[in-house]
Coordinates of C-alpha atoms and ligand atoms in Angstrom, one line a residue:
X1 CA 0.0 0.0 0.0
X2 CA 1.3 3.4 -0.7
X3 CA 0.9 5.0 2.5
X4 CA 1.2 8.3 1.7
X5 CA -1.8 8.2 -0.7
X6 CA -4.1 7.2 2.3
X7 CA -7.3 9.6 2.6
X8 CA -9.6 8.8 5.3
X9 CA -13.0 10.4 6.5
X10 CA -15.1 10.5 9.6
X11 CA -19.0 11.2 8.1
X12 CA -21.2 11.6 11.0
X13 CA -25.2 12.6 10.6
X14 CA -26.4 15.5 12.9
X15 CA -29.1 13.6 13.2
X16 CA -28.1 13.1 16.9
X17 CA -25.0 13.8 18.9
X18 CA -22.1 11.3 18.8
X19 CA -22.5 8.0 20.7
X20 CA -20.2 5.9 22.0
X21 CA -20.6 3.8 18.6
X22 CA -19.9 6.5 16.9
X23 CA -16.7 7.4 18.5
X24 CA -15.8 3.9 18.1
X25 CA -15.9 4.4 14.6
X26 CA -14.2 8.0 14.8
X27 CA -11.8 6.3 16.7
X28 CA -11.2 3.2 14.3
X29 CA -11.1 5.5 11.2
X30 CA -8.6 8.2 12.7
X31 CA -6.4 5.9 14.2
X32 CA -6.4 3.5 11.0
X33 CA -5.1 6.6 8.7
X34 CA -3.0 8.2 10.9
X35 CA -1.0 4.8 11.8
X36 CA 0.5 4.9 8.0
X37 CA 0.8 8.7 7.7
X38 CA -2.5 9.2 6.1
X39 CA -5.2 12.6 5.8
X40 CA -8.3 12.2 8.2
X41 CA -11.1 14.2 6.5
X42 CA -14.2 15.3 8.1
X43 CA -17.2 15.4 5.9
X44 CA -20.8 16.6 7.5
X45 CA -23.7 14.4 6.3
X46 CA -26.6 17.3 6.8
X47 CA -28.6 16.5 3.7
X48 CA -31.8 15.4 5.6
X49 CA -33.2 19.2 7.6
X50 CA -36.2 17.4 8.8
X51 CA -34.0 14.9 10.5
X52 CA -31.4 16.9 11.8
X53 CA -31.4 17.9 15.6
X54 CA -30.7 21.6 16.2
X55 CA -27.4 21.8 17.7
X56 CA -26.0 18.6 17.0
X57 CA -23.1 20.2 14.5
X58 CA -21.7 22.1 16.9
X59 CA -21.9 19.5 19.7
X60 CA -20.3 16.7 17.3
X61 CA -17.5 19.4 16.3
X62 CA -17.0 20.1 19.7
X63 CA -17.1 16.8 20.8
X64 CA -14.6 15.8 18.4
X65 CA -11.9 18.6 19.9
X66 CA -12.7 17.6 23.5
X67 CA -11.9 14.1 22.8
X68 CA -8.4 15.4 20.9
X69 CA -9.2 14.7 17.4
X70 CA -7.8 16.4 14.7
X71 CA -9.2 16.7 11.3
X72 CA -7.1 18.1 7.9
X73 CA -8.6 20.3 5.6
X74 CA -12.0 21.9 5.6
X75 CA -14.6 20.7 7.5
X76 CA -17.5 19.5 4.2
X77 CA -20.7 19.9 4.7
X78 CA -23.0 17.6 1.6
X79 CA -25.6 20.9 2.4
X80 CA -23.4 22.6 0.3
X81 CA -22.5 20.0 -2.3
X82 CA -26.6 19.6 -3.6
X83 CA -25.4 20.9 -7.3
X84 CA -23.1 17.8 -7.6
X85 CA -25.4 15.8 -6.5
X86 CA -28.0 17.2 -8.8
X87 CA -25.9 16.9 -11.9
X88 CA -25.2 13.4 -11.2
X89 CA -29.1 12.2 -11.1
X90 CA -29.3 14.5 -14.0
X91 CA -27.2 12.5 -16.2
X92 CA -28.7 8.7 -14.8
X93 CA -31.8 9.7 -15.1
X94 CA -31.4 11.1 -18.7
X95 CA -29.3 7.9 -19.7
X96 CA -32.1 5.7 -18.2
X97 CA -29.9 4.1 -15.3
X98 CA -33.1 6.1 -12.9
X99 CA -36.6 6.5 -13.2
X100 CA -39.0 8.8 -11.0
X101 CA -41.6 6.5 -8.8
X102 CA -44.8 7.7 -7.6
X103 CA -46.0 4.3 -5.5
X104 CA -47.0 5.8 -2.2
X105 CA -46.0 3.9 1.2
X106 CA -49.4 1.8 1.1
X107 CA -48.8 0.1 -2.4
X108 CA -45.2 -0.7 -1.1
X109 CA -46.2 -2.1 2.3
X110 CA -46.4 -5.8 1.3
X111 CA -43.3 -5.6 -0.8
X112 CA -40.6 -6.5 2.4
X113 CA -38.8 -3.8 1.7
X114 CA -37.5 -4.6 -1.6
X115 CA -39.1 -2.3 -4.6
X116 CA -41.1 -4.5 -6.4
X117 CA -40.0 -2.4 -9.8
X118 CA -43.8 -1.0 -10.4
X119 CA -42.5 2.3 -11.7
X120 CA -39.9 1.1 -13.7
X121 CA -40.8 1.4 -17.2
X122 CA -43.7 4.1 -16.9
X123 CA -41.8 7.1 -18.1
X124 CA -43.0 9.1 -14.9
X125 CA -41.6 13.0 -15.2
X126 CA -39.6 13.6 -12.2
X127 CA -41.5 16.2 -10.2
X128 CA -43.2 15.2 -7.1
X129 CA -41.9 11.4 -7.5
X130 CA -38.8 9.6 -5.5
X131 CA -35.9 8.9 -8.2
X132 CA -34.8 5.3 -8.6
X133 CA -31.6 3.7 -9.5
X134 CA -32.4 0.5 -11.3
X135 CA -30.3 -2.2 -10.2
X136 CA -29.1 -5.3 -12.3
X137 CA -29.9 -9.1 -11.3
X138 CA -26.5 -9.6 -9.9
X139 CA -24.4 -10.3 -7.0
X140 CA -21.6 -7.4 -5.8
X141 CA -19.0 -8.2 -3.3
X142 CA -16.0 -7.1 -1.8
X143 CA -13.2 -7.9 0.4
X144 CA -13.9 -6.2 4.3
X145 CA -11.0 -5.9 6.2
X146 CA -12.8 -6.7 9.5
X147 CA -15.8 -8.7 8.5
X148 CA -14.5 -10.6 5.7
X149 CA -16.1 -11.5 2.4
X150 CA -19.5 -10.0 2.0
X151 CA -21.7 -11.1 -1.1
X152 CA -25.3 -9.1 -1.4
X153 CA -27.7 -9.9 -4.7
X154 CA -28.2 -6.3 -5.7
X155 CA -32.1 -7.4 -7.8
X156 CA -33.1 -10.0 -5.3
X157 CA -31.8 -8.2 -1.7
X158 CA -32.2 -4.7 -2.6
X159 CA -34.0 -4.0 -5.5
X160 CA -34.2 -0.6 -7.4
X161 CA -33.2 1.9 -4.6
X162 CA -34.1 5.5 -3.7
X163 CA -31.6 8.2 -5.0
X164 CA -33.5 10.7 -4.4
X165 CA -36.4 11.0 -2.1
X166 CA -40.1 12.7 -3.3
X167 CA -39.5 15.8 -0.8
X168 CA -36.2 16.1 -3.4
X169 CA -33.8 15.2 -0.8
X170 CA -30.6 13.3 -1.7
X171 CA -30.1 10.2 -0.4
X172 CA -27.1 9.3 1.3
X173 CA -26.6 6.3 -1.2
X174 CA -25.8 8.6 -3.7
X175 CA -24.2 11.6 -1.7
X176 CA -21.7 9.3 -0.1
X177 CA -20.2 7.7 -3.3
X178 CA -20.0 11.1 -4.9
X179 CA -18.8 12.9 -1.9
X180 CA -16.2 9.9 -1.3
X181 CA -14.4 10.2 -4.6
X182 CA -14.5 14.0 -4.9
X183 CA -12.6 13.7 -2.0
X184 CA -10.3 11.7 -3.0
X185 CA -11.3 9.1 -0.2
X186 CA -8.9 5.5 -0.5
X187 CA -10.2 3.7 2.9
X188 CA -13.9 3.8 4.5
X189 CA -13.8 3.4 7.9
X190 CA -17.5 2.6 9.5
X191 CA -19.8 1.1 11.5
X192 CA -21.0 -2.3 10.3
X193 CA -24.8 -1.1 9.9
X194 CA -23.4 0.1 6.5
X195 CA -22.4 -3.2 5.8
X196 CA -25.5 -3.8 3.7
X197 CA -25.1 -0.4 1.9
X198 CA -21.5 -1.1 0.5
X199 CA -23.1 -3.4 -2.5
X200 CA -25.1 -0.2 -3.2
X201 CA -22.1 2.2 -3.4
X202 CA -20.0 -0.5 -5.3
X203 CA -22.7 -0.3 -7.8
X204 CA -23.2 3.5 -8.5
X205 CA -19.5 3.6 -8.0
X206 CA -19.3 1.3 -10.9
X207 CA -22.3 3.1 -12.9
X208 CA -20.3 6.7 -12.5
X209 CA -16.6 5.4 -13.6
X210 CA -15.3 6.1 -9.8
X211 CA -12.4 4.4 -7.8
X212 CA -13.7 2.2 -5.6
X213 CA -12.3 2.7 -1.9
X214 CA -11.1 -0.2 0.5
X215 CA -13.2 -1.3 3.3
X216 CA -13.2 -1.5 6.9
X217 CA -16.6 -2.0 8.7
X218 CA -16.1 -1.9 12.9
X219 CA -18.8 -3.8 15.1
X220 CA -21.8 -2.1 15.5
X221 CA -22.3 -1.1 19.2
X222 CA -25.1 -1.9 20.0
X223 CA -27.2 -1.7 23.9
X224 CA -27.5 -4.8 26.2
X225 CA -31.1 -5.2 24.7
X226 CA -29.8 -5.5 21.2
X227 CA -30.8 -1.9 20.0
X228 CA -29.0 -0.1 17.9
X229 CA -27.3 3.0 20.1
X230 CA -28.2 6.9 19.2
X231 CA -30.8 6.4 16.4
X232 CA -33.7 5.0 18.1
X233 CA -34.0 6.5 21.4
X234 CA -32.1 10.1 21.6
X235 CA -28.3 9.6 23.4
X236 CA -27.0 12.7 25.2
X237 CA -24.3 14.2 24.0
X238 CA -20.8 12.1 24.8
X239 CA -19.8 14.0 28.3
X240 CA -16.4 16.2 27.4
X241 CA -15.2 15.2 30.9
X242 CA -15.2 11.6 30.4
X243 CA -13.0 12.2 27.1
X244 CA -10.1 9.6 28.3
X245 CA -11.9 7.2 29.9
X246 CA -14.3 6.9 27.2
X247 CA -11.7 6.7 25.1
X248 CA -9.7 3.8 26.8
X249 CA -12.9 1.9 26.5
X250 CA -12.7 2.6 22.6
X251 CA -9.4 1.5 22.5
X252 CA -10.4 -1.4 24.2
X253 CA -13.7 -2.2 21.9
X254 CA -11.4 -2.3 18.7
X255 CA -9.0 -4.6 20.5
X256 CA -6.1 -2.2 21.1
X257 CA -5.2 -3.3 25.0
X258 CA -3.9 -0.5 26.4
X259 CA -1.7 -0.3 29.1
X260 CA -2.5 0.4 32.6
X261 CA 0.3 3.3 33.3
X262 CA -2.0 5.0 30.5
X263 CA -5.3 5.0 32.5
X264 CA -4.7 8.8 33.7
X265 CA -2.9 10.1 30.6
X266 CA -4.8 12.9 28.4
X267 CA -7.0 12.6 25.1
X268 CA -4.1 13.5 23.4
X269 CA -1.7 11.5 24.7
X270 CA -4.2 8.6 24.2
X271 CA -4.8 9.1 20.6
X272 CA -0.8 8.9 20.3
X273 CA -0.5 5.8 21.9
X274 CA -3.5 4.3 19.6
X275 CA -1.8 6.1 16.7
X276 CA 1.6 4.1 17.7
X277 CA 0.4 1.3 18.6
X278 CA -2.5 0.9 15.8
X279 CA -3.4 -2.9 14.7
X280 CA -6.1 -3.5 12.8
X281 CA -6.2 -7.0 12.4
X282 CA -7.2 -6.8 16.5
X283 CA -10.8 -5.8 15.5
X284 CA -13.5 -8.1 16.6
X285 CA -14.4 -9.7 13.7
X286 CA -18.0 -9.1 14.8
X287 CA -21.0 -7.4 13.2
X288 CA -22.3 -6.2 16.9
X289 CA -21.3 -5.7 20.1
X290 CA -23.3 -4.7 23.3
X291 CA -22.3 -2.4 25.3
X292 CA -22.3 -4.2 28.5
X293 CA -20.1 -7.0 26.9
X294 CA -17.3 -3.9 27.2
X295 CA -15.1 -3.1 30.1
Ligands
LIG301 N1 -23.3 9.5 7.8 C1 -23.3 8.1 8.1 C2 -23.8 7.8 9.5 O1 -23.6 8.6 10.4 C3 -22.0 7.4 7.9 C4 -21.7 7.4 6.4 C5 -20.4 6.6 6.1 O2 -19.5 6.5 6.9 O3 -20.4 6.1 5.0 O4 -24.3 6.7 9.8
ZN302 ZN1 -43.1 3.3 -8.1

């Protein structure tokens, strides 16, 4: 691997405030491009207002500092990237690779999920319908780093996906692979609920002509009653006074054992350790873990 070519990102949602999963993955991703000399990006994924909690931007940012991160460059937000995104669904939409769909919720309920492809060759205009990317009947995988081998049948798991939603909101299929390459992004670091997106991404990364990154998907972390953390029920912002013990426990979740003379260092010190000391092969080769399963 060239090592100096490494370009990492952190992409959180201010959808909520960072979790202890989410640092986790903060965590994973900055220590995993720092260890070889890489550029940690930080990329804001505000494309969904309705969704977004007031405040949470400024309390992941600050967040972030308190716990002794470091990002290069600019700080992106995708709020201000909607004209690439645009031109994009432009282009598959007027090649035929999307079509607009008009099925409401109720005509989809009995579907599981997966778009039963009603839309597909109606020729709806695009106003006031969701844009679809039609997917072809086969099988995309790739090589994880953590989690191995993953497979997913793009036609018969997924069917045609939502690229852009009726209310004209991107979706973060779509933003992310666009977002990822204009950034010049070689390794995505993230949690393992995105697992089941990557065949997604490898696609329209395929459709556009764009590199394809390498993957690294870290356990989910997930509560003792098997809930996913943050997204369901509202987490509190991660306390700025519990920056290195919190962060120890990180460590310790992505199987870097630090050492006890450590337990009353500083953030910073911390990160320079995991930095040092950074092996990625210790991951838990697990989709989930639950909290309580962590010391
Ligand atoms: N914004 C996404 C999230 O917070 C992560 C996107 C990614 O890393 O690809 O779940
Ligand atoms: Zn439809």
């Amino acid at each position: 691997m060239n090592t100096s070519a490494y370009i990492g990102r952190f992409a959180p949602t201010p959808s909520g405030y960072l979790h202890f999963g989410s640092l986790v993955a903060a965590l994973a991703s900055y220590l995993d491009a720092k260890a070889c000399g890489g550029t940690w990006l930080l990329r804001m994924e505000d494309i969904d207002p309705p969704r977004e909690v007031p405040g949470a931007q400024t309390a992941i940012l600050k967040t972030l500092e308190s716990y002794g991160f470091e990002w290069d460059g600019e700080l992106v937000r995708q709020s201000q990237r909607y004209a690439a995104y645009a031109a994009v669904l432009d282009r598959l939409f007027s090649q035929g690779l999307a079509y607009a769909c008009t099925c409401s919720r109720k005509q989809l309920e009995d579907h599981h999920g997966i778009y039963p492809g009603f839309c597909r060759n109606a020729g709806h205009a695009q106003h006031a319908a969701a844009i679809r990317l039609r997917v072809p009947e086969l099988e995309y995988h790739f090589a994880d780093r953590v989690q191995g081998e993953f497979r997913q049948h793009l036609g018969r798991e997924v069917g045609d996906f939502v690229i852009r939603r009726r209310d004209e909101l991107y979706a973060y299929q779509l933003a992310v692979v666009i977002d990822d390459a204009w950034q010049g992004v070689t390794d995505v670091v993230r949690g393992a609920d995105l697992l089941d997106s990557t065949p997604r991404q490898l696609y329209l990364q395929e459709l556009l002509g764009l590199p394809q990154p390498r993957y690294l998907h870290v356990p989910l972390i997930i509560q003792p009653d098997g809930h996913k953390l943050g997204k369901s029920y509202r987490s509190p912002p991660l306390p700025a006074d519990q920056a290195a013990p919190l962060l120890i426990r990180a460590l310790h979740t992505l199987g870097q054992s630090v050492p006890s003379e450590l337990s009353d260092a500083r953030p910073h010190e911390l990160l320079s350790w995991g930095i040092r000391h950074w092996d990625a092969s210790r991951i838990p080769r697990r989709r989930t873990l639950a909290e309580a399963q962590l010391r």
